Amino acid sequence: MTHRKIKKQKNMHRLYGLKILKSNHPQMRSLKRSGHVAEIHGHKVWNASYLIMDYLKKHPLPKRTRLLEIGCGWGLLSQYCAKNFNCRVHGIDADRNVLPYLQLHAEINQVRMTAEKRSFKQSTKDFLSNFDLIVGSDICFWDEMVSELFNLVVRAKKSGVKQVIIADPSRPPFHALSERCQEKFARVEVIDKRISRPVKLDGDILIVR
Ligand SMILES: C[S@@+](CC[C@H](N)C(=O)[O-])C[C@H]1O[C@@H](n2cnc3c(N)ncnc32)[C@H](O)[C@@H]1O
């Protein structure tokens, strides 16, 4: 009889087929020691990203979709799309300190992901025209973000982006953004989404087509 030892990894979570390192993982500690400390809440993977992963299980993306993740943090949502739908993924974030954590997770998840420091406002029509799909999770939490994101969506639609998907745990600025998109665009859906795993979560997904 063979006995297979199941070794629990104490410094890593496994969710949606992705590895997510805990802060006590040696490589995470080493990044923190070298001074990479997130400044705009990009210090972890936020739960709203699981709302989109769950939605995409039932609404798969076309293969090789050119995907841009805005306010990407560690980029796990992009890495999920690269792994499951063979998307080409790029992330932008206003905080350069999140980028080493993103690259570390791309490596451990064996995904090719590019990323750069760039804000919502700096995402020009020219830049956005390189993508088919824009995704973002938990990126509309301050009032000033409403106009910045609304203007980004307007530029994205003008530059040929087919779809924008943004998830949120239903904060007031996100609702303001959804209302502005509903007034401006014809094909907008706001989905009330609940998941019970890996966490219990009730939130919304805004989709602009
Ligand atoms: C709450 S975290 C969410 C991170 C990631 N999307 C997730 O779900 O795990 C918000 C992220 O948005 C970034 N961010 C905030 N303001 C931004 C802006 N104006 N332009 C681009 N990124 C921004 C932050 O640096 C941070 O990484």
PDB file of N, CA, C and O and ligand atoms in Angstrom, residues 40-42 44-46 49 69 71-73 92-95 98 118-120 137-139 141 145 148, ligand 1:
ATOM      1  N   ILE A  40      -1.882  52.474  -2.728  1.00  0.00           N
ATOM      2  CA  ILE A  40      -3.306  52.811  -2.997  1.00  0.00           C
ATOM      3  C   ILE A  40      -4.153  51.532  -2.885  1.00  0.00           C
ATOM      4  O   ILE A  40      -4.917  51.200  -3.781  1.00  0.00           O
ATOM      5  N   HIS A  41      -3.966  50.813  -1.808  1.00  0.00           N
ATOM      6  CA  HIS A  41      -4.765  49.605  -1.497  1.00  0.00           C
ATOM      7  C   HIS A  41      -4.444  48.373  -2.346  1.00  0.00           C
ATOM      8  O   HIS A  41      -5.223  47.421  -2.373  1.00  0.00           O
ATOM      9  N   GLY A  42      -3.311  48.389  -3.045  1.00  0.00           N
ATOM     10  CA  GLY A  42      -2.977  47.227  -3.878  1.00  0.00           C
ATOM     11  C   GLY A  42      -2.114  46.206  -3.133  1.00  0.00           C
ATOM     12  O   GLY A  42      -1.249  45.578  -3.725  1.00  0.00           O
ATOM     13  N   LYS A  44      -3.108  43.389  -1.662  1.00  0.00           N
ATOM     14  CA  LYS A  44      -3.664  42.020  -1.613  1.00  0.00           C
ATOM     15  C   LYS A  44      -4.546  41.826  -2.839  1.00  0.00           C
ATOM     16  O   LYS A  44      -4.752  42.762  -3.611  1.00  0.00           O
ATOM     17  N   VAL A  45      -5.069  40.610  -2.998  1.00  0.00           N
ATOM     18  CA  VAL A  45      -6.045  40.358  -4.056  1.00  0.00           C
ATOM     19  C   VAL A  45      -7.411  40.652  -3.450  1.00  0.00           C
ATOM     20  O   VAL A  45      -7.777  40.085  -2.421  1.00  0.00           O
ATOM     21  N   TRP A  46      -8.150  41.539  -4.093  1.00  0.00           N
ATOM     22  CA  TRP A  46      -9.448  41.936  -3.554  1.00  0.00           C
ATOM     23  C   TRP A  46     -10.537  40.993  -4.069  1.00  0.00           C
ATOM     24  O   TRP A  46     -10.477  40.516  -5.212  1.00  0.00           O
ATOM     25  N   SER A  49     -12.523  40.559  -7.584  1.00  0.00           N
ATOM     26  CA  SER A  49     -11.962  39.868  -8.759  1.00  0.00           C
ATOM     27  C   SER A  49     -12.575  38.465  -8.911  1.00  0.00           C
ATOM     28  O   SER A  49     -12.734  37.970 -10.023  1.00  0.00           O
ATOM     29  N   GLU A  69      -6.098  44.927 -17.946  1.00  0.00           N
ATOM     30  CA  GLU A  69      -6.653  45.038 -16.591  1.00  0.00           C
ATOM     31  C   GLU A  69      -6.237  46.378 -16.007  1.00  0.00           C
ATOM     32  O   GLU A  69      -5.043  46.664 -15.880  1.00  0.00           O
ATOM     33  N   GLY A  71      -6.069  49.183 -12.920  1.00  0.00           N
ATOM     34  CA  GLY A  71      -5.967  49.110 -11.457  1.00  0.00           C
ATOM     35  C   GLY A  71      -5.713  47.667 -11.054  1.00  0.00           C
ATOM     36  O   GLY A  71      -6.335  47.118 -10.154  1.00  0.00           O
ATOM     37  N   CYS A  72      -4.735  47.066 -11.737  1.00  0.00           N
ATOM     38  CA  CYS A  72      -4.599  45.590 -11.723  1.00  0.00           C
ATOM     39  C   CYS A  72      -4.088  45.015 -10.409  1.00  0.00           C
ATOM     40  O   CYS A  72      -4.287  43.836 -10.134  1.00  0.00           O
ATOM     41  N   GLY A  73      -3.421  45.831  -9.581  1.00  0.00           N
ATOM     42  CA  GLY A  73      -2.847  45.249  -8.359  1.00  0.00           C
ATOM     43  C   GLY A  73      -1.925  44.088  -8.716  1.00  0.00           C
ATOM     44  O   GLY A  73      -1.037  44.225  -9.556  1.00  0.00           O
ATOM     45  N   ILE A  92      -2.301  47.647 -15.945  1.00  0.00           N
ATOM     46  CA  ILE A  92      -1.800  48.986 -15.585  1.00  0.00           C
ATOM     47  C   ILE A  92      -2.228  49.294 -14.154  1.00  0.00           C
ATOM     48  O   ILE A  92      -3.293  48.872 -13.699  1.00  0.00           O
ATOM     49  N   ASP A  93      -1.381  50.035 -13.475  1.00  0.00           N
ATOM     50  CA  ASP A  93      -1.702  50.457 -12.110  1.00  0.00           C
ATOM     51  C   ASP A  93      -0.970  51.769 -11.844  1.00  0.00           C
ATOM     52  O   ASP A  93       0.166  51.952 -12.292  1.00  0.00           O
ATOM     53  N   ALA A  94      -1.619  52.659 -11.100  1.00  0.00           N
ATOM     54  CA  ALA A  94      -1.003  53.949 -10.793  1.00  0.00           C
ATOM     55  C   ALA A  94       0.139  53.793  -9.787  1.00  0.00           C
ATOM     56  O   ALA A  94       0.968  54.685  -9.646  1.00  0.00           O
ATOM     57  N   ASP A  95       0.169  52.676  -9.096  1.00  0.00           N
ATOM     58  CA  ASP A  95       1.177  52.451  -8.048  1.00  0.00           C
ATOM     59  C   ASP A  95       2.220  51.446  -8.547  1.00  0.00           C
ATOM     60  O   ASP A  95       1.922  50.250  -8.690  1.00  0.00           O
ATOM     61  N   VAL A  98       3.065  47.794  -6.871  1.00  0.00           N
ATOM     62  CA  VAL A  98       2.331  46.517  -7.009  1.00  0.00           C
ATOM     63  C   VAL A  98       2.965  45.636  -8.095  1.00  0.00           C
ATOM     64  O   VAL A  98       2.747  44.423  -8.119  1.00  0.00           O
ATOM     65  N   ARG A 118       0.727  53.128 -14.936  1.00  0.00           N
ATOM     66  CA  ARG A 118      -0.068  54.041 -15.757  1.00  0.00           C
ATOM     67  C   ARG A 118      -1.403  54.249 -15.036  1.00  0.00           C
ATOM     68  O   ARG A 118      -1.984  53.301 -14.516  1.00  0.00           O
ATOM     69  N   SER A 119      -1.874  55.477 -15.024  1.00  0.00           N
ATOM     70  CA  SER A 119      -3.132  55.748 -14.313  1.00  0.00           C
ATOM     71  C   SER A 119      -4.305  55.674 -15.294  1.00  0.00           C
ATOM     72  O   SER A 119      -4.119  55.584 -16.512  1.00  0.00           O
ATOM     73  N   PHE A 120      -5.528  55.707 -14.736  1.00  0.00           N
ATOM     74  CA  PHE A 120      -6.730  55.727 -15.591  1.00  0.00           C
ATOM     75  C   PHE A 120      -6.633  56.915 -16.555  1.00  0.00           C
ATOM     76  O   PHE A 120      -6.872  56.776 -17.756  1.00  0.00           O
ATOM     77  N   SER A 137     -11.305  45.194 -11.131  1.00  0.00           N
ATOM     78  CA  SER A 137     -12.069  44.802  -9.947  1.00  0.00           C
ATOM     79  C   SER A 137     -11.663  45.673  -8.775  1.00  0.00           C
ATOM     80  O   SER A 137     -10.471  45.899  -8.539  1.00  0.00           O
ATOM     81  N   ASP A 138     -12.683  46.166  -8.099  1.00  0.00           N
ATOM     82  CA  ASP A 138     -12.510  47.023  -6.931  1.00  0.00           C
ATOM     83  C   ASP A 138     -11.617  48.230  -7.233  1.00  0.00           C
ATOM     84  O   ASP A 138     -10.607  48.460  -6.566  1.00  0.00           O
ATOM     85  N   ILE A 139     -12.019  48.979  -8.220  1.00  0.00           N
ATOM     86  CA  ILE A 139     -11.201  50.125  -8.647  1.00  0.00           C
ATOM     87  C   ILE A 139     -11.985  51.450  -8.586  1.00  0.00           C
ATOM     88  O   ILE A 139     -11.477  52.470  -9.025  1.00  0.00           O
ATOM     89  N   PHE A 141     -13.520  53.305  -5.756  1.00  0.00           N
ATOM     90  CA  PHE A 141     -13.855  53.426  -4.332  1.00  0.00           C
ATOM     91  C   PHE A 141     -13.762  54.848  -3.804  1.00  0.00           C
ATOM     92  O   PHE A 141     -14.100  55.107  -2.662  1.00  0.00           O
ATOM     93  N   MET A 145     -12.811  58.875  -8.659  1.00  0.00           N
ATOM     94  CA  MET A 145     -12.595  57.769  -9.604  1.00  0.00           C
ATOM     95  C   MET A 145     -13.768  57.624 -10.584  1.00  0.00           C
ATOM     96  O   MET A 145     -13.617  57.054 -11.659  1.00  0.00           O
ATOM     97  N   GLU A 148     -13.015  59.715 -13.659  1.00  0.00           N
ATOM     98  CA  GLU A 148     -11.805  59.179 -14.312  1.00  0.00           C
ATOM     99  C   GLU A 148     -12.134  57.879 -15.057  1.00  0.00           C
ATOM    100  O   GLU A 148     -11.715  57.676 -16.200  1.00  0.00           O
TER     101      GLU A 148
HETATM  102  C1  LIG B   1      -8.535  47.933  -4.133  1.00  0.00           C
HETATM  103  S1  LIG B   1      -7.125  47.702  -5.147  1.00  0.00           S
HETATM  104  C2  LIG B   1      -7.700  46.431  -6.276  1.00  0.00           C
HETATM  105  C3  LIG B   1      -6.570  45.691  -6.922  1.00  0.00           C
HETATM  106  C4  LIG B   1      -7.008  44.566  -7.884  1.00  0.00           C
HETATM  107  N1  LIG B   1      -7.815  45.084  -8.957  1.00  0.00           N
HETATM  108  C5  LIG B   1      -7.754  43.475  -7.135  1.00  0.00           C
HETATM  109  O1  LIG B   1      -8.983  43.336  -7.324  1.00  0.00           O
HETATM  110  O2  LIG B   1      -7.125  42.756  -6.368  1.00  0.00           O
HETATM  111  C6  LIG B   1      -7.155  49.146  -6.208  1.00  0.00           C
HETATM  112  C7  LIG B   1      -6.005  49.213  -7.196  1.00  0.00           C
HETATM  113  O3  LIG B   1      -6.234  50.305  -8.090  1.00  0.00           O
HETATM  114  C8  LIG B   1      -5.026  51.038  -8.221  1.00  0.00           C
HETATM  115  N2  LIG B   1      -5.392  52.440  -8.561  1.00  0.00           N
HETATM  116  C9  LIG B   1      -5.934  53.361  -7.744  1.00  0.00           C
HETATM  117  N3  LIG B   1      -6.137  54.513  -8.414  1.00  0.00           N
HETATM  118  C10 LIG B   1      -5.739  54.301  -9.688  1.00  0.00           C
HETATM  119  C11 LIG B   1      -5.688  55.128 -10.860  1.00  0.00           C
HETATM  120  N4  LIG B   1      -6.112  56.392 -10.834  1.00  0.00           N
HETATM  121  N5  LIG B   1      -5.198  54.595 -11.991  1.00  0.00           N
HETATM  122  C12 LIG B   1      -4.759  53.296 -12.014  1.00  0.00           C
HETATM  123  N6  LIG B   1      -4.746  52.489 -10.930  1.00  0.00           N
HETATM  124  C13 LIG B   1      -5.241  52.975  -9.777  1.00  0.00           C
HETATM  125  C14 LIG B   1      -4.350  50.883  -6.871  1.00  0.00           C
HETATM  126  O4  LIG B   1      -2.969  51.142  -6.919  1.00  0.00           O
HETATM  127  C15 LIG B   1      -4.674  49.442  -6.530  1.00  0.00           C
HETATM  128  O5  LIG B   1      -3.722  48.539  -7.003  1.00  0.00           O
END
